[in-house]
PDB file of C-alpha atoms in Angstrom:
ATOM      1  CA  MET A 603      25.254  74.083 177.095  1.00  0.00           C
ATOM      2  CA  GLU A 604      25.230  71.875 174.021  1.00  0.00           C
ATOM      3  CA  GLU A 605      26.323  74.620 171.834  1.00  0.00           C
ATOM      4  CA  PHE A 606      29.389  75.277 173.945  1.00  0.00           C
ATOM      5  CA  CYS A 607      30.042  71.419 174.008  1.00  0.00           C
ATOM      6  CA  GLU A 608      29.812  71.220 170.238  1.00  0.00           C
ATOM      7  CA  ALA A 609      32.228  74.250 170.052  1.00  0.00           C
ATOM      8  CA  GLY A 610      34.717  72.147 171.913  1.00  0.00           C
ATOM      9  CA  ASP A 611      34.193  73.292 175.519  1.00  0.00           C
ATOM     10  CA  VAL A 612      33.914  69.847 177.059  1.00  0.00           C
ATOM     11  CA  GLY A 613      33.502  71.363 180.445  1.00  0.00           C
ATOM     12  CA  CYS A 614      30.046  72.400 179.396  1.00  0.00           C
ATOM     13  CA  CYS A 615      28.799  69.204 177.929  1.00  0.00           C
ATOM     14  CA  PRO A 616      25.611  68.187 179.482  1.00  0.00           C
ATOM     15  CA  ASP A 617      25.757  64.916 181.471  1.00  0.00           C
ATOM     16  CA  SER A 618      22.968  62.414 182.317  1.00  0.00           C
ATOM     17  CA  TYR A 619      22.109  64.469 185.484  1.00  0.00           C
ATOM     18  CA  ILE A 620      21.585  67.553 183.394  1.00  0.00           C
ATOM     19  CA  TYR A 621      19.492  65.724 180.889  1.00  0.00           C
ATOM     20  CA  SER A 622      17.432  63.992 183.430  1.00  0.00           C
ATOM     21  CA  SER A 623      16.788  67.299 185.237  1.00  0.00           C
ATOM     22  CA  CYS A 624      15.566  68.838 182.001  1.00  0.00           C
ATOM     23  CA  ILE A 625      13.328  65.782 181.255  1.00  0.00           C
ATOM     24  CA  ASN A 626      11.821  66.077 184.733  1.00  0.00           C
ATOM     25  CA  ALA A 627      11.116  69.620 184.031  1.00  0.00           C
ATOM     26  CA  TRP A 628       9.284  68.875 180.876  1.00  0.00           C
ATOM     27  CA  THR A 629       7.464  65.983 182.515  1.00  0.00           C
ATOM     28  CA  ARG A 630       5.917  68.358 185.046  1.00  0.00           C
ATOM     29  CA  SER A 631       5.155  70.980 182.333  1.00  0.00           C
ATOM     30  CA  THR A 632       1.541  71.581 181.244  1.00  0.00           C
ATOM     31  CA  GLU A 633       2.627  72.670 177.768  1.00  0.00           C
ATOM     32  CA  ASP A 634       1.141  70.787 174.837  1.00  0.00           C
ATOM     33  CA  GLU A 635       4.406  69.406 173.459  1.00  0.00           C
ATOM     34  CA  SER A 636       6.160  68.712 176.842  1.00  0.00           C
ATOM     35  CA  ALA A 637       6.235  64.929 176.291  1.00  0.00           C
ATOM     36  CA  GLU A 638       7.805  65.261 172.832  1.00  0.00           C
ATOM     37  CA  ARG A 639      10.356  67.724 174.244  1.00  0.00           C
ATOM     38  CA  ALA A 640      11.208  65.204 177.108  1.00  0.00           C
ATOM     39  CA  HIS A 641      11.447  62.448 174.470  1.00  0.00           C
ATOM     40  CA  ALA A 642      13.838  64.597 172.319  1.00  0.00           C
ATOM     41  CA  LEU A 643      16.091  64.943 175.231  1.00  0.00           C
ATOM     42  CA  LEU A 644      16.078  61.344 175.984  1.00  0.00           C
ATOM     43  CA  GLU A 645      17.119  60.630 172.383  1.00  0.00           C
ATOM     44  CA  ARG A 646      20.121  62.873 172.806  1.00  0.00           C
ATOM     45  CA  MET A 647      21.382  61.248 175.967  1.00  0.00           C
ATOM     46  CA  GLU A 648      24.337  58.972 175.470  1.00  0.00           C
ATOM     47  CA  GLU A 649      23.326  56.367 177.992  1.00  0.00           C
ATOM     48  CA  PRO A 650      19.741  57.005 179.295  1.00  0.00           C
ATOM     49  CA  ASP A 651      18.820  54.957 182.387  1.00  0.00           C
ATOM     50  CA  THR A 652      15.550  53.586 183.695  1.00  0.00           C
ATOM     51  CA  ILE A 653      14.838  56.989 185.602  1.00  0.00           C
ATOM     52  CA  ALA A 654      15.103  58.881 182.294  1.00  0.00           C
ATOM     53  CA  TYR A 655      12.924  56.507 180.343  1.00  0.00           C
ATOM     54  CA  THR A 656      10.370  56.343 183.024  1.00  0.00           C
ATOM     55  CA  SER A 657      10.176  60.109 183.207  1.00  0.00           C
ATOM     56  CA  VAL A 658       9.518  60.352 179.563  1.00  0.00           C
ATOM     57  CA  ILE A 659       6.894  57.510 179.930  1.00  0.00           C
ATOM     58  CA  GLN A 660       5.350  59.548 182.621  1.00  0.00           C
ATOM     59  CA  ALA A 661       5.195  62.652 180.443  1.00  0.00           C
ATOM     60  CA  TYR A 662       3.296  60.648 177.787  1.00  0.00           C
ATOM     61  CA  ALA A 663       0.869  59.223 180.484  1.00  0.00           C
ATOM     62  CA  ARG A 664       0.056  62.843 181.345  1.00  0.00           C
ATOM     63  CA  SER A 665      -0.274  63.997 177.794  1.00  0.00           C
ATOM     64  CA  SER A 666      -3.542  64.606 175.997  1.00  0.00           C
ATOM     65  CA  ARG A 667      -2.053  63.790 172.568  1.00  0.00           C
ATOM     66  CA  ARG A 668      -3.858  61.065 170.756  1.00  0.00           C
ATOM     67  CA  ASP A 669      -0.691  58.930 170.274  1.00  0.00           C
ATOM     68  CA  ALA A 670       0.526  59.361 173.818  1.00  0.00           C
ATOM     69  CA  ALA A 671      -0.321  55.877 174.940  1.00  0.00           C
ATOM     70  CA  GLU A 672       1.408  54.235 171.878  1.00  0.00           C
ATOM     71  CA  LYS A 673       4.575  56.363 172.389  1.00  0.00           C
ATOM     72  CA  ALA A 674       4.659  55.249 176.076  1.00  0.00           C
ATOM     73  CA  GLU A 675       4.047  51.635 175.075  1.00  0.00           C
ATOM     74  CA  LEU A 676       6.894  51.793 172.463  1.00  0.00           C
ATOM     75  CA  LEU A 677       9.368  53.256 174.961  1.00  0.00           C
ATOM     76  CA  LEU A 678       8.583  50.359 177.254  1.00  0.00           C
ATOM     77  CA  LYS A 679       9.210  47.924 174.422  1.00  0.00           C
ATOM     78  CA  HIS A 680      12.442  49.679 173.615  1.00  0.00           C
ATOM     79  CA  MET A 681      13.562  49.420 177.109  1.00  0.00           C
ATOM     80  CA  ASN A 682      12.850  45.570 177.143  1.00  0.00           C
ATOM     81  CA  GLU A 683      14.719  45.269 173.770  1.00  0.00           C
ATOM     82  CA  LEU A 684      17.752  46.940 175.219  1.00  0.00           C
ATOM     83  CA  VAL A 685      17.705  44.626 178.352  1.00  0.00           C
ATOM     84  CA  ALA A 686      17.521  41.676 175.928  1.00  0.00           C
ATOM     85  CA  ASP A 687      20.505  42.910 174.155  1.00  0.00           C
ATOM     86  CA  GLY A 688      22.468  43.090 177.377  1.00  0.00           C
ATOM     87  CA  SER A 689      22.099  46.742 178.224  1.00  0.00           C
ATOM     88  CA  ARG A 690      22.346  47.559 181.962  1.00  0.00           C
ATOM     89  CA  GLY A 691      20.565  50.237 183.956  1.00  0.00           C
ATOM     90  CA  VAL A 692      17.510  50.496 181.613  1.00  0.00           C
ATOM     91  CA  ALA A 693      15.370  47.650 182.991  1.00  0.00           C
ATOM     92  CA  PRO A 694      11.764  48.743 183.500  1.00  0.00           C
ATOM     93  CA  ASN A 695      10.300  48.690 187.032  1.00  0.00           C
ATOM     94  CA  PHE A 696       6.882  48.824 188.395  1.00  0.00           C
ATOM     95  CA  ARG A 697       6.740  52.652 188.033  1.00  0.00           C
ATOM     96  CA  THR A 698       7.652  52.412 184.457  1.00  0.00           C
ATOM     97  CA  VAL A 699       4.823  49.991 183.688  1.00  0.00           C
ATOM     98  CA  ASN A 700       2.389  51.861 185.897  1.00  0.00           C
ATOM     99  CA  TYR A 701       2.936  54.980 183.859  1.00  0.00           C
ATOM    100  CA  VAL A 702       2.084  52.946 180.662  1.00  0.00           C
ATOM    101  CA  LEU A 703      -0.981  51.543 182.429  1.00  0.00           C
ATOM    102  CA  GLN A 704      -1.984  55.125 183.347  1.00  0.00           C
ATOM    103  CA  ALA A 705      -1.609  56.139 179.550  1.00  0.00           C
ATOM    104  CA  PHE A 706      -3.755  53.061 178.651  1.00  0.00           C
ATOM    105  CA  ALA A 707      -6.388  54.044 181.327  1.00  0.00           C
ATOM    106  CA  ARG A 708      -6.678  57.464 179.925  1.00  0.00           C
ATOM    107  CA  LYS A 709      -7.166  56.317 176.326  1.00  0.00           C
ATOM    108  CA  ALA A 710      -9.528  53.448 177.039  1.00  0.00           C
ATOM    109  CA  THR A 711     -12.406  55.926 176.836  1.00  0.00           C
ATOM    110  CA  PHE A 712     -11.715  56.355 173.167  1.00  0.00           C
ATOM    111  CA  ALA A 713     -10.777  52.842 172.249  1.00  0.00           C
ATOM    112  CA  ASN A 714     -11.340  49.486 173.870  1.00  0.00           C
ATOM    113  CA  GLN A 715      -8.008  48.182 172.737  1.00  0.00           C
ATOM    114  CA  TYR A 716      -6.314  50.088 175.579  1.00  0.00           C
ATOM    115  CA  ALA A 717      -8.325  48.312 178.276  1.00  0.00           C
ATOM    116  CA  GLU A 718      -7.277  44.993 176.694  1.00  0.00           C
ATOM    117  CA  LYS A 719      -3.669  46.217 176.486  1.00  0.00           C
ATOM    118  CA  ALA A 720      -3.806  47.092 180.104  1.00  0.00           C
ATOM    119  CA  GLU A 721      -4.934  43.632 181.061  1.00  0.00           C
ATOM    120  CA  LYS A 722      -2.124  42.155 179.066  1.00  0.00           C
ATOM    121  CA  LEU A 723       0.415  44.432 180.670  1.00  0.00           C
ATOM    122  CA  LEU A 724      -0.710  43.677 184.019  1.00  0.00           C
ATOM    123  CA  SER A 725      -0.455  39.853 183.310  1.00  0.00           C
ATOM    124  CA  TYR A 726       3.095  40.586 182.012  1.00  0.00           C
ATOM    125  CA  MET A 727       3.989  42.199 185.294  1.00  0.00           C
ATOM    126  CA  GLU A 728       2.592  39.196 187.185  1.00  0.00           C
ATOM    127  CA  GLU A 729       4.572  36.814 184.989  1.00  0.00           C
ATOM    128  CA  GLN A 730       7.750  38.647 185.287  1.00  0.00           C
ATOM    129  CA  TYR A 731       7.427  38.959 189.009  1.00  0.00           C
ATOM    130  CA  ASN A 732       6.548  35.125 189.417  1.00  0.00           C
ATOM    131  CA  ALA A 733       9.668  34.491 187.307  1.00  0.00           C
ATOM    132  CA  GLY A 734      11.757  36.239 189.911  1.00  0.00           C
ATOM    133  CA  TYR A 735      12.029  39.940 188.463  1.00  0.00           C
ATOM    134  CA  MET A 736      11.116  41.631 191.740  1.00  0.00           C
ATOM    135  CA  GLU A 737      11.125  45.113 190.290  1.00  0.00           C
ATOM    136  CA  LEU A 738       8.046  44.278 188.354  1.00  0.00           C
ATOM    137  CA  ARG A 739       5.807  43.168 191.382  1.00  0.00           C
ATOM    138  CA  PRO A 740       2.394  44.632 190.548  1.00  0.00           C
ATOM    139  CA  THR A 741       1.241  47.196 193.115  1.00  0.00           C
ATOM    140  CA  THR A 742      -2.258  48.102 194.169  1.00  0.00           C
ATOM    141  CA  GLY A 743      -1.884  51.002 191.787  1.00  0.00           C
ATOM    142  CA  SER A 744      -1.126  48.625 188.910  1.00  0.00           C
ATOM    143  CA  PHE A 745      -4.474  46.822 189.578  1.00  0.00           C
ATOM    144  CA  ASN A 746      -6.316  49.888 189.983  1.00  0.00           C
ATOM    145  CA  LEU A 747      -4.980  51.380 186.742  1.00  0.00           C
ATOM    146  CA  CYS A 748      -6.035  48.240 184.857  1.00  0.00           C
ATOM    147  CA  LEU A 749      -9.530  48.384 186.528  1.00  0.00           C
ATOM    148  CA  LYS A 750      -9.792  52.070 185.550  1.00  0.00           C
ATOM    149  CA  ALA A 751      -8.910  51.198 181.909  1.00  0.00           C
ATOM    150  CA  LEU A 752     -11.709  48.516 181.978  1.00  0.00           C
ATOM    151  CA  ALA A 753     -14.143  50.873 183.610  1.00  0.00           C
ATOM    152  CA  ASN A 754     -13.347  53.669 180.948  1.00  0.00           C
ATOM    153  CA  SER A 755     -13.802  51.249 178.029  1.00  0.00           C
ATOM    154  CA  ALA A 756     -17.032  50.292 176.218  1.00  0.00           C
ATOM    155  CA  LEU A 757     -16.255  46.626 176.315  1.00  0.00           C
ATOM    156  CA  PRO A 758     -19.393  44.596 176.763  1.00  0.00           C
ATOM    157  CA  ASP A 759     -17.749  42.223 179.274  1.00  0.00           C
ATOM    158  CA  ALA A 760     -15.719  44.913 181.082  1.00  0.00           C
ATOM    159  CA  ALA A 761     -17.445  44.088 184.530  1.00  0.00           C
ATOM    160  CA  GLN A 762     -16.645  40.391 184.241  1.00  0.00           C
ATOM    161  CA  ARG A 763     -13.020  41.265 183.255  1.00  0.00           C
ATOM    162  CA  ALA A 764     -12.679  43.705 186.165  1.00  0.00           C
ATOM    163  CA  SER A 765     -13.965  40.948 188.508  1.00  0.00           C
ATOM    164  CA  VAL A 766     -11.213  38.707 187.154  1.00  0.00           C
ATOM    165  CA  VAL A 767      -8.582  41.326 187.731  1.00  0.00           C
ATOM    166  CA  LEU A 768      -9.846  42.038 191.202  1.00  0.00           C
ATOM    167  CA  ASN A 769      -9.689  38.395 192.106  1.00  0.00           C
ATOM    168  CA  ARG A 770      -6.090  38.176 191.035  1.00  0.00           C
ATOM    169  CA  MET A 771      -5.084  41.092 193.407  1.00  0.00           C
ATOM    170  CA  HIS A 772      -2.934  40.010 196.180  1.00  0.00           C
ATOM    171  CA  VAL A 773      -3.065  42.060 199.481  1.00  0.00           C
TER     172      VAL A 773
END
């Protein structure tokens, strides 16, 4: 489609729906480079939205690449920067953040920093929600992913930290 579009056939130019559909396909793929392919499509979009960003972050959360958690975190930071600059339609929601937490939980087995990052990200969600941003209300899944990151880590005080997270949970 892009080739036809570049050749001047504007009726064949992919729109955000086409890009998002392709990103979703790569998100569900089991191929090794699926997250990178989804990310490449995101970068070609004129105006990606929260759904497109979240789908790519989800692809990284499922990825076995060593840098997957960092890439998911960078995309979340980029979304927050866009919002701070006044962009609309790209604000992260609880799903977006939960996929980053999922990526951290997967990588916490290899490095304790991801458990610590998961705790900080959960705190960020709570702060934003308490400040009135309802889309970032932590879910039971948010707390569970943070607890999983702590359980997967080798932090000497992981049990105490998990107890603190558990006590913050609102039912």
